[in-house]
mmCIF file of C-alpha atoms in Angstrom:
data_model
loop_
_atom_site.group_PDB
_atom_site.id
_atom_site.type_symbol
_atom_site.label_atom_id
_atom_site.label_comp_id
_atom_site.label_asym_id
_atom_site.label_seq_id
_atom_site.Cartn_x
_atom_site.Cartn_y
_atom_site.Cartn_z
ATOM 1 C CA MET C 206 -6.386 -3.733 19.680
ATOM 2 C CA ILE C 207 -7.378 -1.186 17.042
ATOM 3 C CA SER C 208 -9.953 0.834 18.930
ATOM 4 C CA PRO C 209 -9.643 4.548 18.045
ATOM 5 C CA SER C 210 -7.885 6.776 20.552
ATOM 6 C CA THR C 211 -9.246 10.220 21.405
ATOM 7 C CA SER C 212 -7.267 13.294 22.439
ATOM 8 C CA GLU C 213 -8.858 16.105 24.449
ATOM 9 C CA GLY C 214 -12.381 15.182 23.387
ATOM 10 C CA LEU C 215 -11.670 15.713 19.685
ATOM 11 C CA ARG C 216 -12.308 13.292 16.832
ATOM 12 C CA PRO C 217 -10.122 10.218 17.378
ATOM 13 C CA ASP C 218 -6.758 10.352 15.639
ATOM 14 C CA PRO C 219 -6.418 7.135 13.601
ATOM 15 C CA ILE C 220 -2.621 7.240 13.743
ATOM 16 C CA ASP C 221 -2.522 7.576 17.531
ATOM 17 C CA PHE C 222 -1.447 4.082 18.636
ATOM 18 C CA SER C 223 -1.281 3.448 22.371
ATOM 19 C CA PRO C 224 1.827 1.809 23.898
ATOM 20 C CA GLU C 225 -0.225 -1.347 24.448
ATOM 21 C CA GLU C 226 -1.318 -1.418 20.808
ATOM 22 C CA LEU C 227 2.248 -0.911 19.619
ATOM 23 C CA ARG C 228 3.531 -3.714 21.819
ATOM 24 C CA GLU C 229 0.835 -6.069 20.570
ATOM 25 C CA LEU C 230 1.396 -5.176 16.908
ATOM 26 C CA ASN C 231 5.129 -5.642 17.377
ATOM 27 C CA ARG C 232 4.614 -9.013 19.060
ATOM 28 C CA ARG C 233 2.269 -10.304 16.373
ATOM 29 C CA PHE C 234 3.600 -8.656 13.222
ATOM 30 C CA GLY C 235 7.103 -7.388 13.996
ATOM 31 C CA VAL C 236 6.419 -3.723 13.221
ATOM 32 C CA HIS C 237 8.851 -0.948 14.140
ATOM 33 C CA GLY C 238 8.957 2.675 15.203
ATOM 34 C CA PRO C 239 9.076 5.572 12.751
ATOM 35 C CA GLN C 240 11.877 6.291 10.299
ATOM 36 C CA PRO C 241 14.562 8.688 11.549
ATOM 37 C CA ARG C 242 13.437 12.288 11.107
ATOM 38 C CA LEU C 243 16.056 12.900 8.413
ATOM 39 C CA ALA C 244 14.680 9.998 6.384
ATOM 40 C CA GLN C 245 11.158 11.376 6.810
ATOM 41 C CA LEU C 246 12.284 14.772 5.531
ATOM 42 C CA PHE C 247 13.932 13.115 2.535
ATOM 43 C CA THR C 248 10.695 11.248 1.787
ATOM 44 C CA GLU C 249 8.686 14.461 2.030
ATOM 45 C CA GLY C 250 11.162 16.183 -0.284
ATOM 46 C CA ILE C 251 10.755 13.471 -2.923
ATOM 47 C CA ASP C 252 6.996 14.015 -2.819
ATOM 48 C CA GLN C 253 7.536 17.625 -3.917
ATOM 49 C CA LEU C 254 9.191 16.611 -7.205
ATOM 50 C CA GLN C 255 6.475 17.285 -9.773
ATOM 51 C CA PRO C 256 8.039 15.274 -12.665
ATOM 52 C CA LEU C 257 8.252 12.224 -10.403
ATOM 53 C CA ARG C 258 4.674 12.731 -9.218
ATOM 54 C CA THR C 259 3.461 12.982 -12.815
ATOM 55 C CA HIS C 260 5.286 9.763 -13.686
ATOM 56 C CA THR C 261 3.795 8.010 -10.644
ATOM 57 C CA LEU C 262 0.279 9.144 -11.544
ATOM 58 C CA GLY C 263 0.832 7.773 -15.044
ATOM 59 C CA ARG C 264 1.799 4.381 -13.590
ATOM 60 C CA LEU C 265 -1.299 4.416 -11.386
ATOM 61 C CA GLU C 266 -3.475 5.258 -14.382
ATOM 62 C CA GLU C 267 -2.290 2.033 -16.004
ATOM 63 C CA LEU C 268 -3.101 0.081 -12.839
ATOM 64 C CA ARG C 269 -6.501 1.700 -12.295
ATOM 65 C CA PRO C 270 -8.604 -1.131 -13.846
ATOM 66 C CA VAL C 271 -7.048 -3.863 -11.705
ATOM 67 C CA ILE C 272 -7.142 -1.655 -8.571
ATOM 68 C CA LEU C 273 -10.872 -1.121 -8.981
ATOM 69 C CA SER C 274 -11.768 -4.681 -9.991
ATOM 70 C CA GLU C 275 -9.741 -6.421 -7.264
ATOM 71 C CA SER C 276 -10.767 -3.955 -4.547
ATOM 72 C CA ARG C 277 -14.425 -4.409 -5.463
ATOM 73 C CA ARG C 278 -14.112 -8.190 -5.549
ATOM 74 C CA HIS C 279 -12.532 -8.408 -2.089
ATOM 75 C CA GLN C 280 -14.269 -5.452 -0.398
ATOM 76 C CA ILE C 281 -11.055 -3.488 0.149
ATOM 77 C CA ASN C 282 -11.167 0.311 -0.043
ATOM 78 C CA PRO C 283 -9.591 1.155 -3.431
ATOM 79 C CA MET C 284 -8.256 4.477 -2.120
ATOM 80 C CA LEU C 285 -6.215 2.576 0.481
ATOM 81 C CA VAL C 286 -4.766 0.402 -2.282
ATOM 82 C CA THR C 287 -4.101 3.447 -4.477
ATOM 83 C CA ALA C 288 -2.464 5.417 -1.655
ATOM 84 C CA VAL C 289 -0.113 2.554 -0.785
ATOM 85 C CA LEU C 290 0.803 2.078 -4.451
ATOM 86 C CA PHE C 291 1.395 5.806 -4.846
ATOM 87 C CA ASP C 292 3.785 5.831 -1.900
ATOM 88 C CA GLU C 293 5.672 2.727 -2.974
ATOM 89 C CA LEU C 294 5.997 3.898 -6.584
ATOM 90 C CA GLN C 295 7.121 7.367 -5.495
ATOM 91 C CA HIS C 296 9.901 5.976 -3.339
ATOM 92 C CA ALA C 297 10.985 2.955 -5.386
ATOM 93 C CA LYS C 298 14.710 2.308 -5.711
ATOM 94 C CA PRO C 299 16.208 2.818 -9.174
ATOM 95 C CA GLY C 300 16.543 -0.398 -11.146
ATOM 96 C CA GLU C 301 14.675 -2.648 -8.743
ATOM 97 C CA ASP C 302 11.965 -3.449 -11.321
ATOM 98 C CA HIS C 303 14.514 -4.836 -13.764
ATOM 99 C CA PRO C 304 14.325 -8.657 -14.103
ATOM 100 C CA LEU C 305 18.104 -9.028 -13.808
ATOM 101 C CA ALA C 306 18.087 -7.152 -10.501
ATOM 102 C CA ALA C 307 15.199 -9.290 -9.258
ATOM 103 C CA ARG C 308 16.920 -12.547 -10.214
ATOM 104 C CA SER C 309 20.119 -11.446 -8.487
ATOM 105 C CA GLY C 310 18.358 -11.247 -5.131
ATOM 106 C CA LEU C 311 19.753 -7.743 -4.660
ATOM 107 C CA PHE C 312 16.327 -6.443 -3.572
ATOM 108 C CA SER C 313 14.041 -8.099 -1.033
ATOM 109 C CA THR C 314 10.812 -6.521 -2.331
ATOM 110 C CA HIS C 315 9.495 -6.212 -5.857
ATOM 111 C CA GLY C 316 6.831 -4.621 -8.015
ATOM 112 C CA PRO C 317 4.578 -1.577 -7.603
ATOM 113 C CA ALA C 318 3.505 -2.521 -4.055
ATOM 114 C CA GLN C 319 6.999 -3.578 -2.943
ATOM 115 C CA LEU C 320 5.981 -7.088 -1.879
ATOM 116 C CA SER C 321 8.359 -9.800 -0.738
ATOM 117 C CA LEU C 322 8.491 -13.519 -1.367
ATOM 118 C CA GLY C 323 7.326 -13.900 2.220
ATOM 119 C CA GLU C 324 3.932 -12.468 1.275
ATOM 120 C CA LEU C 325 3.506 -15.189 -1.339
ATOM 121 C CA VAL C 326 4.308 -17.748 1.353
ATOM 122 C CA LYS C 327 1.765 -16.199 3.754
ATOM 123 C CA GLN C 328 -0.904 -16.273 1.057
ATOM 124 C CA GLY C 329 -0.144 -19.938 0.392
ATOM 125 C CA LEU C 330 1.181 -19.268 -3.107
ATOM 126 C CA LEU C 331 4.801 -20.291 -2.517
ATOM 127 C CA PRO C 332 6.124 -23.164 -0.365
ATOM 128 C CA ALA C 333 8.172 -22.137 2.641
ATOM 129 C CA ASN C 334 10.901 -24.509 1.419
ATOM 130 C CA ALA C 335 10.680 -23.385 -2.217
ATOM 131 C CA THR C 336 13.319 -24.459 -4.692
ATOM 132 C CA GLN C 337 15.555 -21.925 -6.398
ATOM 133 C CA GLU C 338 13.517 -22.329 -9.581
ATOM 134 C CA GLN C 339 10.274 -21.627 -7.693
ATOM 135 C CA ILE C 340 11.865 -18.575 -6.057
ATOM 136 C CA GLU C 341 12.947 -17.166 -9.416
ATOM 137 C CA GLU C 342 9.477 -17.734 -10.860
ATOM 138 C CA ALA C 343 7.937 -16.050 -7.817
ATOM 139 C CA ARG C 344 10.164 -13.005 -8.239
ATOM 140 C CA MET C 345 9.074 -12.672 -11.840
ATOM 141 C CA GLU C 346 5.457 -12.990 -10.692
ATOM 142 C CA LEU C 347 5.965 -10.098 -8.274
ATOM 143 C CA LEU C 348 7.341 -7.974 -11.112
ATOM 144 C CA ASP C 349 4.103 -8.314 -13.082
ATOM 145 C CA PRO C 350 2.247 -5.067 -12.215
ATOM 146 C CA ASP C 351 -1.320 -6.406 -12.361
ATOM 147 C CA ARG C 352 -0.393 -9.533 -10.439
ATOM 148 C CA ASN C 353 1.426 -7.404 -7.874
ATOM 149 C CA VAL C 354 -1.698 -5.307 -7.269
ATOM 150 C CA ARG C 355 -3.797 -8.460 -6.846
ATOM 151 C CA LEU C 356 -1.316 -9.701 -4.270
ATOM 152 C CA LEU C 357 -1.454 -6.355 -2.431
ATOM 153 C CA VAL C 358 -5.242 -6.617 -2.190
ATOM 154 C CA GLY C 359 -4.792 -10.211 -1.028
ATOM 155 C CA LYS C 360 -2.388 -8.976 1.636
ATOM 156 C CA PHE C 361 -4.996 -6.560 2.973
ATOM 157 C CA VAL C 362 -7.566 -9.366 2.992
ATOM 158 C CA ARG C 363 -5.137 -11.529 4.969
ATOM 159 C CA LEU C 364 -4.369 -8.745 7.433
ATOM 160 C CA LYS C 365 -8.062 -7.941 7.923
ATOM 161 C CA GLN C 366 -8.609 -11.563 8.883
ATOM 162 C CA ALA C 367 -5.643 -11.510 11.261
ATOM 163 C CA LEU C 368 -7.001 -8.349 12.942
ATOM 164 C CA GLY C 369 -10.503 -9.753 13.300
ATOM 165 C CA LEU C 370 -11.935 -7.403 10.658
ATOM 166 C CA ALA C 371 -13.004 -10.032 8.139
ATOM 167 C CA ASP C 372 -16.692 -9.489 8.949
ATOM 168 C CA ARG C 373 -16.501 -5.767 8.095
ATOM 169 C CA ALA C 374 -17.285 -4.782 4.538
ATOM 170 C CA LEU C 375 -15.694 -1.737 2.926
ATOM 171 C CA LEU C 376 -13.784 0.345 5.479
ATOM 172 C CA MET C 377 -14.547 4.066 5.179
ATOM 173 C CA ALA C 378 -12.197 6.440 6.995
ATOM 174 C CA SER C 379 -14.339 9.522 6.338
ATOM 175 C CA THR C 380 -17.444 8.196 8.075
ATOM 176 C CA SER C 381 -16.127 5.948 10.850
ATOM 177 C CA PRO C 382 -13.275 6.635 13.316
ATOM 178 C CA ALA C 383 -12.990 2.888 13.904
ATOM 179 C CA ASP C 384 -12.637 2.278 10.167
ATOM 180 C CA ALA C 385 -10.024 5.040 9.925
ATOM 181 C CA LYS C 386 -8.027 3.374 12.709
ATOM 182 C CA ALA C 387 -8.393 0.003 10.990
ATOM 183 C CA MET C 388 -7.037 1.399 7.705
ATOM 184 C CA ALA C 389 -4.180 3.138 9.509
ATOM 185 C CA THR C 390 -3.353 -0.215 11.092
ATOM 186 C CA LEU C 391 -3.458 -2.009 7.739
ATOM 187 C CA ALA C 392 -1.111 0.594 6.272
ATOM 188 C CA TYR C 393 1.207 0.236 9.275
ATOM 189 C CA LEU C 394 1.333 -3.537 8.885
ATOM 190 C CA HIS C 395 2.046 -3.261 5.168
ATOM 191 C CA ASN C 396 5.159 -1.137 5.650
ATOM 192 C CA GLY C 397 6.123 -1.730 9.281
ATOM 193 C CA LYS C 398 7.185 1.875 10.034
ATOM 194 C CA LEU C 399 5.153 4.029 12.420
ATOM 195 C CA ASP C 400 5.272 7.174 10.253
ATOM 196 C CA TYR C 401 3.820 5.314 7.253
ATOM 197 C CA PRO C 402 0.081 5.319 8.208
ATOM 198 C CA ALA C 403 -0.057 9.134 8.404
ATOM 199 C CA ARG C 404 1.442 9.389 4.931
ATOM 200 C CA VAL C 405 -0.981 6.863 3.452
ATOM 201 C CA LEU C 406 -4.031 8.481 5.046
ATOM 202 C CA ARG C 407 -2.853 11.847 3.693
ATOM 203 C CA TYR C 408 -2.528 10.387 0.196
ATOM 204 C CA MET C 409 -6.052 8.973 0.529
ATOM 205 C CA GLN C 410 -7.299 12.588 0.683
ATOM 206 C CA ASP C 411 -5.261 13.704 -2.341
ATOM 207 C CA PRO C 412 -7.626 15.271 -4.935
ATOM 208 C CA GLU C 413 -5.515 14.076 -7.875
ATOM 209 C CA LEU C 414 -5.607 10.487 -6.646
ATOM 210 C CA HIS C 415 -9.371 10.712 -6.162
ATOM 211 C CA ALA C 416 -9.772 12.120 -9.675
ATOM 212 C CA LEU C 417 -7.529 9.424 -11.124
ATOM 213 C CA LEU C 418 -9.523 6.646 -9.481
ATOM 214 C CA TYR C 419 -13.077 7.956 -9.720
ATOM 215 C CA GLY C 420 -13.018 10.698 -12.359
ATOM 216 C CA SER C 421 -15.016 10.177 -15.539
ATOM 217 C CA ARG C 422 -13.095 9.832 -18.760
ATOM 218 C CA LYS C 423 -14.453 11.202 -22.021
ATOM 219 C CA PRO C 424 -12.644 11.046 -25.355
ATOM 220 C CA ILE C 425 -11.437 14.424 -26.566
ATOM 221 C CA THR C 426 -13.334 15.373 -29.724
ATOM 222 C CA SER C 427 -11.816 17.741 -32.255
ATOM 223 C CA PRO C 428 -13.875 20.947 -32.677
ATOM 224 C CA LEU C 429 -13.660 20.362 -36.433
ATOM 225 C CA ILE C 430 -15.745 17.180 -36.175
#
């Protein structure tokens, strides 16, 4: 279902899903087509706002330790996790991280990775027939940034199993077309919109995100010392 497609003898395009693949992913996971073009342009415009990008990178810097530790523990590519978090943080709705907004049920997804209560149910962490008290506790759990990242990694683990990829170790888009297609599929299933995988794979090549995740950090020493 996730075999890479090739166009005109070139390197397979990981975001090129065949009609059969799209039908199967829709049947199994309920994914959709792309956002309307106007919405895509709006998203691209937001990405050009440097103050917002700087703020997002600062949030990711805080999450870096848990991204690396959880990705390593579950054999999930940390750049995939970082790229998804970057996108979700960049395009978060104002006020949705506030506890009062979460308790009100105004938003269906919460936290840095924009996860829903349904993901907790799928991971076996919340009963399908949860009480109102359990639901409120679960919403607060999703608002905890570190916990939210752990749940995102858990989501990718769950999706890898559902796609028959559990036996593969770390997926590497740069060295394997099949791995690139697998990561594009994981990104697609996270968000459900067909234009999302291209955006995530583009973020995975972002030099600033690579530097944030893998760059060495040395304390700045005063020249007077």
